[in-house]
CSV table of C-alpha atoms in Angstrom, one decimal:
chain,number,residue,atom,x,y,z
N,1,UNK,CA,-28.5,27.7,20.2
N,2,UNK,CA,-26.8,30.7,18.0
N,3,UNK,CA,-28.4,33.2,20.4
N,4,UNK,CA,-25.8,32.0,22.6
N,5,UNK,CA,-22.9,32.8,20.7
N,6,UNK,CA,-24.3,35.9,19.6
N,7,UNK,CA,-24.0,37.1,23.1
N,8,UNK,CA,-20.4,35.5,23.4
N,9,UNK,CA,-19.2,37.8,20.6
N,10,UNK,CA,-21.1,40.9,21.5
N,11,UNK,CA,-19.7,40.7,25.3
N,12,UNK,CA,-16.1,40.8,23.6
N,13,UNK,CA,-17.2,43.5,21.2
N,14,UNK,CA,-15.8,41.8,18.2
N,15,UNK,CA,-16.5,38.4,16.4
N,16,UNK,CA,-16.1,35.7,18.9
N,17,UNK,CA,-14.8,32.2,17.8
N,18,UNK,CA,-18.1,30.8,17.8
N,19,UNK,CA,-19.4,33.1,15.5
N,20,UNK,CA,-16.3,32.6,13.2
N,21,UNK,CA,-16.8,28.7,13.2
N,22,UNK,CA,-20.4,29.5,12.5
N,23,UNK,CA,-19.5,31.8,9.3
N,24,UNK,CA,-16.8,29.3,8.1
N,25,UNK,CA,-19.4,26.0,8.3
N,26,UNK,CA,-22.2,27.8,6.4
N,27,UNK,CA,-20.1,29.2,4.0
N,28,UNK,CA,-18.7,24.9,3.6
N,29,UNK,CA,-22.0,23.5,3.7
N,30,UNK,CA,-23.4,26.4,0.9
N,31,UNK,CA,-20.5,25.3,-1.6
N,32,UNK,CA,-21.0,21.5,-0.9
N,33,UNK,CA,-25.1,21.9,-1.4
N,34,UNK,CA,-23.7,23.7,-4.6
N,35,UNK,CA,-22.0,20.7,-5.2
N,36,UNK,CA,-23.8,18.2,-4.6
N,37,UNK,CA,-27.1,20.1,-6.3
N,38,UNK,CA,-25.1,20.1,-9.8
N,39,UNK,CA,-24.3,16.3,-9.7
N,40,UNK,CA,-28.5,15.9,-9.2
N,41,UNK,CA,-29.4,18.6,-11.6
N,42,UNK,CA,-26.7,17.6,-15.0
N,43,UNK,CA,-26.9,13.5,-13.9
N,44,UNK,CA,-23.4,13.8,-14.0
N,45,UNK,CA,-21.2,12.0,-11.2
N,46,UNK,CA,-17.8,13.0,-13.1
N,47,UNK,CA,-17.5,16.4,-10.9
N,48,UNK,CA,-16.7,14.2,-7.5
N,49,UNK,CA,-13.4,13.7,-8.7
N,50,UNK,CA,-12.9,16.9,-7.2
N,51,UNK,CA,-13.8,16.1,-4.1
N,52,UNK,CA,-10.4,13.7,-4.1
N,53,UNK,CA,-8.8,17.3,-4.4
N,54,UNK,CA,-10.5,19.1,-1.6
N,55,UNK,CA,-9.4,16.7,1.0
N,56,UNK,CA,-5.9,16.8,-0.4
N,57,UNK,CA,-5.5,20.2,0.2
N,58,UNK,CA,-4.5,21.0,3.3
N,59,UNK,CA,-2.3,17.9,4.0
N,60,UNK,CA,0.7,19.0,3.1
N,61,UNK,CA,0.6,22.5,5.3
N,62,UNK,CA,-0.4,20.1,8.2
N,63,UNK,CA,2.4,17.6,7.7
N,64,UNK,CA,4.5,20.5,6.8
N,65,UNK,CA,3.5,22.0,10.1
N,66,UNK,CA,3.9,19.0,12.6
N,67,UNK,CA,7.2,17.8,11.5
N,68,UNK,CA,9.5,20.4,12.0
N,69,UNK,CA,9.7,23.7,14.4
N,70,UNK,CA,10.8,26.9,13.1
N,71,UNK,CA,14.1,27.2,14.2
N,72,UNK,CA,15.9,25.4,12.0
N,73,UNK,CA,16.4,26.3,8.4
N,74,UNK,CA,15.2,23.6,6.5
N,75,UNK,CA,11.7,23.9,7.9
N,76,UNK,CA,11.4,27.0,5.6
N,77,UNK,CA,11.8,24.2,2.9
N,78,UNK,CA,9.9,21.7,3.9
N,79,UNK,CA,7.1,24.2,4.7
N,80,UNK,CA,8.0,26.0,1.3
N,81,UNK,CA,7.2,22.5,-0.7
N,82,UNK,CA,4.2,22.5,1.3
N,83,UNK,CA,2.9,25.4,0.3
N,84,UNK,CA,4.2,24.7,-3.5
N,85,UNK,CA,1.9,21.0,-3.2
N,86,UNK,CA,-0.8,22.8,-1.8
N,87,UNK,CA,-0.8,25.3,-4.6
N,88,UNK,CA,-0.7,22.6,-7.2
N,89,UNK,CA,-3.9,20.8,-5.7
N,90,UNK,CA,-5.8,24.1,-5.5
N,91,UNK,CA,-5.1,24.4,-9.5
N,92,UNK,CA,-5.8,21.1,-10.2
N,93,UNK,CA,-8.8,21.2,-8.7
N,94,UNK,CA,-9.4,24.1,-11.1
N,95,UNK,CA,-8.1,22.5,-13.9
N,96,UNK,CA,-10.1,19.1,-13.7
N,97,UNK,CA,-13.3,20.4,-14.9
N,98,UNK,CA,-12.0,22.5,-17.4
N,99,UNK,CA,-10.6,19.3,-18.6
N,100,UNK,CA,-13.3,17.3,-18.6
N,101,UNK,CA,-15.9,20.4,-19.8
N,102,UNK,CA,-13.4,20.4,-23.4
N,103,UNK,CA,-13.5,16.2,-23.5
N,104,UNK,CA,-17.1,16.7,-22.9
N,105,UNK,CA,-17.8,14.6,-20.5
N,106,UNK,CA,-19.8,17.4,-18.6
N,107,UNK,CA,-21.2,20.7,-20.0
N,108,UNK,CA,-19.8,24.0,-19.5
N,109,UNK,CA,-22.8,25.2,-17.2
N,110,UNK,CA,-21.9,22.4,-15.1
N,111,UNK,CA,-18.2,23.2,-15.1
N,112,UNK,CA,-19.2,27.3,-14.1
N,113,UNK,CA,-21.4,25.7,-11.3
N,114,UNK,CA,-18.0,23.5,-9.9
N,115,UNK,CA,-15.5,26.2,-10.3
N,116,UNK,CA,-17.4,28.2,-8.2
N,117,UNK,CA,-18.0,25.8,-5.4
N,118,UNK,CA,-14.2,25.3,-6.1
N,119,UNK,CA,-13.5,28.8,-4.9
N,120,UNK,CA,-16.0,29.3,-1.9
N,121,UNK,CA,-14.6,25.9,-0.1
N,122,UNK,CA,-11.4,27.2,-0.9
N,123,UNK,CA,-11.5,30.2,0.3
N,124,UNK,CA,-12.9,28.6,3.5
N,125,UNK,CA,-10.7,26.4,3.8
N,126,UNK,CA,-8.0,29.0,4.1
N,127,UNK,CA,-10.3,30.7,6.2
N,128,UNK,CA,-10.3,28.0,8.7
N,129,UNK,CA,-6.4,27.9,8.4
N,130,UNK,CA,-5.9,31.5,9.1
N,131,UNK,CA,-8.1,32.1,12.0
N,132,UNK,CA,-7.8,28.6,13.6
N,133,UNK,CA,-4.4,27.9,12.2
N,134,UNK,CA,-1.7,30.0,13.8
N,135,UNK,CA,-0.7,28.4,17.1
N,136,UNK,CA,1.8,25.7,16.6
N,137,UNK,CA,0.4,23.3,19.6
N,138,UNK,CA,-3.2,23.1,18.6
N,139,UNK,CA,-4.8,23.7,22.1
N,140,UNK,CA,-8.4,23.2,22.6
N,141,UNK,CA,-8.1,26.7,24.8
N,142,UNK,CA,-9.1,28.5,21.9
N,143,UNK,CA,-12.7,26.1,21.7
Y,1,UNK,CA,24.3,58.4,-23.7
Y,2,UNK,CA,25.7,55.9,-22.3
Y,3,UNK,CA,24.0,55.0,-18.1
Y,4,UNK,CA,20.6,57.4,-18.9
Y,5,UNK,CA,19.1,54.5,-17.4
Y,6,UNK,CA,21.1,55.3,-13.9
Y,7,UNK,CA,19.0,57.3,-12.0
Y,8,UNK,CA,15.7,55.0,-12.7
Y,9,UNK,CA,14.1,54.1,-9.7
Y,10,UNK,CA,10.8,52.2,-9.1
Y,11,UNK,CA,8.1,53.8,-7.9
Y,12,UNK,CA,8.2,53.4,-3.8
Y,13,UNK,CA,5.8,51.3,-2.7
Y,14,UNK,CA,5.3,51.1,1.2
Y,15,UNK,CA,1.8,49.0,1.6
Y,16,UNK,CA,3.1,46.0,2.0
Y,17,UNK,CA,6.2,44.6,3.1
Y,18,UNK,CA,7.6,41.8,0.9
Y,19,UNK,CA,10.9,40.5,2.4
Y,20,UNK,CA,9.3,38.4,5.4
Y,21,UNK,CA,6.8,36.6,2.6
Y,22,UNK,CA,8.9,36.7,-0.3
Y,23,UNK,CA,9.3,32.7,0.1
Y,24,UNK,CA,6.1,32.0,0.6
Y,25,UNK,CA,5.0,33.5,-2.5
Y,26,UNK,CA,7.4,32.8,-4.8
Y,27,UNK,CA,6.8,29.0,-4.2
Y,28,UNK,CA,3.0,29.7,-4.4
Y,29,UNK,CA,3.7,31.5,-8.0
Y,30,UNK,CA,5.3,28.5,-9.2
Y,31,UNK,CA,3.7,25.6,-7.9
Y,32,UNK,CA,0.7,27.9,-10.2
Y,33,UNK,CA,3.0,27.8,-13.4
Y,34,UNK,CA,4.4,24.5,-13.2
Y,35,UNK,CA,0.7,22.6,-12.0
Y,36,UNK,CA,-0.6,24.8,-14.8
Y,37,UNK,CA,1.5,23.6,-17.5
Y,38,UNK,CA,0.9,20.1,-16.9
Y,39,UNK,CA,-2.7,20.6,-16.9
Y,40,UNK,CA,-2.0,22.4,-20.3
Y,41,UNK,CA,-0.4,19.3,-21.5
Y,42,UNK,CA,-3.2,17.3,-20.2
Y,43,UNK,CA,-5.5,19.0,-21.9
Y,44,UNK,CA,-3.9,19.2,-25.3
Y,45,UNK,CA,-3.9,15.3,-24.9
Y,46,UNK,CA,-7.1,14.6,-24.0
Y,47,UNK,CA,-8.6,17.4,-27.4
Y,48,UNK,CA,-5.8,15.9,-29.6
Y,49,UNK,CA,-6.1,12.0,-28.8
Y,50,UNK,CA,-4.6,10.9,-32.2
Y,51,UNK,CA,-1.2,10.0,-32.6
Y,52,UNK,CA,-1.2,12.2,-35.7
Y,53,UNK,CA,-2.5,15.1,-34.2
Y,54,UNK,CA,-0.1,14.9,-31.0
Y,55,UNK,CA,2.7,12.4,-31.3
Y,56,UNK,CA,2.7,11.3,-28.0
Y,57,UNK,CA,6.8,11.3,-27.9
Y,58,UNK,CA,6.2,14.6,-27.3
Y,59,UNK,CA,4.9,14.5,-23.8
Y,60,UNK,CA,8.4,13.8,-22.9
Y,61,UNK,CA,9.6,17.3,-23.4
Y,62,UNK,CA,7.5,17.8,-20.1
Y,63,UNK,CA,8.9,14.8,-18.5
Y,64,UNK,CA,12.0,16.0,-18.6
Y,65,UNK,CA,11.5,19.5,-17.7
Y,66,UNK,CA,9.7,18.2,-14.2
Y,67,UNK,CA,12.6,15.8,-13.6
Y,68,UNK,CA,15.4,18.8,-14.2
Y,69,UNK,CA,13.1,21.3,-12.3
Y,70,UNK,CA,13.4,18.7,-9.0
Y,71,UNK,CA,16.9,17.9,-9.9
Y,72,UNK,CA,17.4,21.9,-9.5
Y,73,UNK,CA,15.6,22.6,-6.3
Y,74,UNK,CA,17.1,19.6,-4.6
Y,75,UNK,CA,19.9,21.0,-4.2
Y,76,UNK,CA,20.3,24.5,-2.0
Y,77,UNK,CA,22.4,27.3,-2.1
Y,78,UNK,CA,24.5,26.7,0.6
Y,79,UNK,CA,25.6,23.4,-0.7
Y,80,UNK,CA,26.9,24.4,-4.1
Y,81,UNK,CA,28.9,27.0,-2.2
Y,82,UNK,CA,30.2,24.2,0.1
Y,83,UNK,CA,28.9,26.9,3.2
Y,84,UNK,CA,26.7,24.1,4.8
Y,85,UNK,CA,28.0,22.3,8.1
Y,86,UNK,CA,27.6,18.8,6.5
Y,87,UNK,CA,28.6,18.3,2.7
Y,88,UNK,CA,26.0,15.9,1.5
Y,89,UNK,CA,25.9,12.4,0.1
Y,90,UNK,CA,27.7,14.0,-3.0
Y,91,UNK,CA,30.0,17.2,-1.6
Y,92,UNK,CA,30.3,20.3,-2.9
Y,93,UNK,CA,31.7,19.0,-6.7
Y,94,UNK,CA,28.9,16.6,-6.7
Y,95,UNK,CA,26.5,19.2,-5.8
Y,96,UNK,CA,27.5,21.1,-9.2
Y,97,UNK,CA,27.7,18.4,-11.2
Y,98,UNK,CA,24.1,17.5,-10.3
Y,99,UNK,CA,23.0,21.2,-10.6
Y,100,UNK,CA,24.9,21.1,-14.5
Y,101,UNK,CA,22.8,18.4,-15.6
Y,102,UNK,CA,19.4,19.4,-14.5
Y,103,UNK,CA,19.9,22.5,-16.2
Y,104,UNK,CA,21.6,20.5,-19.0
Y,105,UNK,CA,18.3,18.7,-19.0
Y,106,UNK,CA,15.9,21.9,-18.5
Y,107,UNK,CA,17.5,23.7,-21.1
Y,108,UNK,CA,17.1,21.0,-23.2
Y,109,UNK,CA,13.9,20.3,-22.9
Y,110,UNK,CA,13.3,23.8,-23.1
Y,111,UNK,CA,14.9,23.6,-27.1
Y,112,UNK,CA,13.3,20.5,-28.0
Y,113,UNK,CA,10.0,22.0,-27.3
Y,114,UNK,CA,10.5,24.7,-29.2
Y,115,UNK,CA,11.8,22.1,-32.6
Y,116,UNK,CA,8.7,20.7,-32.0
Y,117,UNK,CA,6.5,24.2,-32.0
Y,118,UNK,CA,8.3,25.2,-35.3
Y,119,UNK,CA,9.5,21.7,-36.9
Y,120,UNK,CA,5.9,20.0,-36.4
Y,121,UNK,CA,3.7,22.4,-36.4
Y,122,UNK,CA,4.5,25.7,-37.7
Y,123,UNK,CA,6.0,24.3,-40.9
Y,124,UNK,CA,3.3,22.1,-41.7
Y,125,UNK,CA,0.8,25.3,-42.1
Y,126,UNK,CA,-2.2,23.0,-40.6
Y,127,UNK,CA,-4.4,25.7,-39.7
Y,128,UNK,CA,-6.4,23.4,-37.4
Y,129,UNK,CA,-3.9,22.9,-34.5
Y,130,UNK,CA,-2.9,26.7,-34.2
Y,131,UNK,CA,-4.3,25.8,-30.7
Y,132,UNK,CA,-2.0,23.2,-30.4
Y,133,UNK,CA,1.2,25.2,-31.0
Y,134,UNK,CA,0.1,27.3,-28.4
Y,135,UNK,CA,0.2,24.7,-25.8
Y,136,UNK,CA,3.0,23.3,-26.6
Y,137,UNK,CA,5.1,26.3,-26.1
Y,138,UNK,CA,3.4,27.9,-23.6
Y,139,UNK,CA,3.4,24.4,-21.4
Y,140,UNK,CA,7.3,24.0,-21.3
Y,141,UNK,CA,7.8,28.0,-20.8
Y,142,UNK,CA,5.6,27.6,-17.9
Y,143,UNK,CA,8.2,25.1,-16.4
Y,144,UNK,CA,10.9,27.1,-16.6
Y,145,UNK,CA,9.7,29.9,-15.3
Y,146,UNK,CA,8.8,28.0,-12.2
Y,147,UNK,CA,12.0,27.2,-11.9
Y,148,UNK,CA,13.3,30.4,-12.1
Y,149,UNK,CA,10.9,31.1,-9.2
Y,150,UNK,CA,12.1,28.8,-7.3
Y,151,UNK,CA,15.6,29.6,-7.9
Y,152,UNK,CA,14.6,33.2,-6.7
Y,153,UNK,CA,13.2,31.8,-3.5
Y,154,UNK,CA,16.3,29.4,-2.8
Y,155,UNK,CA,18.4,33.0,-3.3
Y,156,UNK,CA,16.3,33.7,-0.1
Y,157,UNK,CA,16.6,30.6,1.5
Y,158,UNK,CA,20.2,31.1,1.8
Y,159,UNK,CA,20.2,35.0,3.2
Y,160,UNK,CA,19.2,33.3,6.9
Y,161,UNK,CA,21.9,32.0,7.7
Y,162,UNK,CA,24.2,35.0,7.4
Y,163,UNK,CA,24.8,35.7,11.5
């Protein structure tokens, strides 16, 4: 199956969307594994909390996104408190298990392990955003 | 003497070209300061539990300082000027009064914590909560630099509509 998008990209000569997708779901499922390998390995099920924050994230952006166009002037606001909510989830999401790493509720190790998954679905989440996000209608052309 | 300060420049920078994104990140830099200083305060309640320790009144400091900084960024530019096409459920007077109280309220709070840093804490000389005089400073000085943030990006807001 990935031979096949191999060829799609090296036909173009640079990375095809395939390829992309391809980079961007391994990259999720490697920090989810990370994830979910802590909660097994420290018997601890207070880092899912987290989780609440990762599927905040990029609501805002979307609603943001969908409700107004960019003519008008106030869509630079309502996108602007978009971006401002959006912010403030990614650093709670940080902040949680520092929290709960000084109430003790789960050891520092275990709060290394979940900022770093933290980043890396982060970061491809903005991924996705970047490379998938940028056309207003959200046409299946590019697929 | 006097202006040997005049012919400063900043160093020219050409990488990157701020004006487009200068929005973007100012609301990103303060949704950081302002998420951050709650989390600060959360913290400092969850290591300091006892009402001794952290009167709990105290929290309100914060409270207020989040209700000012909405207050403030509810209302744009455009309408305290009066240059907007529609004036608003309050008008242009009503837009400044509003404006005048949340900074009424932000300043304020900004005061109040700082009573508390020196009247609770510093005067007491308990050694054990240097940590939490930190935090208490440093969590409502977060707010209002958010707010100046986004009082910098609602400066920009208000440039587009100059035709």
């Amino acid at each position: 199956m990935y031979h096949s998008f191999l060829i799609h990209s090296s036909a173009d000569g640079h990375l095809g969307c395939f390829h992309v997708l391809a980079i961007i779901n391994n990259l999720g499922n490697l920090a989810f594994s990370l994830f979910v390998l802590l909660c097994f390995l420290h018997v601890q099920y207070w880092p899912l909390f987290v989780l609440f924050f990762y599927i905040l994230s990029p609501i805002p952006y979307c609603i943001a996104r969908r409700l107004v166009d960019d003519t008008d002037a106030m869509s630079n606001a309502c996108k602007e408190l978009a971006i401002f909510l959006t912010t403030g989830i990614v650093v709670s999401a940080f902040g949680l298990p520092i929290v709960f790493a000084r109430a003790h509720l789960i050891e520092w190790g275990a709060c290394a392990l979940v900022l770093t998954g933290n980043t890396v679905i982060f970061a491809t989440i903005l991924g996705f955003f970047l490379v998938f996000g940028s056309n207003d209608d959200f046409s299946w052309q590019q697929w | 003497m006097a202006g040997f300060l005049d012919n400063f420049r900043w160093p020219e920078c050409e990488c990157i070209d701020w004006s487009e994104r200068r929005n973007a990140v100012a609301s990103v830099v303060a949704g950081i300061l302002f998420f951050t200083g709650w989390w600060i305060m959360i913290d400092a309640a969850v290591v300091y539990p006892k009402p001794e320790q952290l009167n709990h009144a105290f929290h309100t400091c914060g409270v207020f300082s989040t209700l000012a900084f909405f207050m403030i960024n509810a209302v744009s530019n455009a309408q305290v000027r009066g240059d907007s096409y529609e004036s608003g459920c309050l008008g242009r007077t009503g837009a400044r009064v509003w404006l005048f109280i949340g900074f009424m309220l932000m300043f304020g709070s900004l005061i109040a914590s700082m009573w508390i840093l020196f009247g609770a804490y510093v005067t007491q000389r308990s050694l054990k909560y240097h940590r939490l005089i930190s935090i208490r400073f440093w969590n409502t000085f977060i707010f209002h630099f958010s707010v100046v943030e986004l009082g910098f990006r609602s400066g920009g807001t208000a440039q587009t509509w100059s035709f």
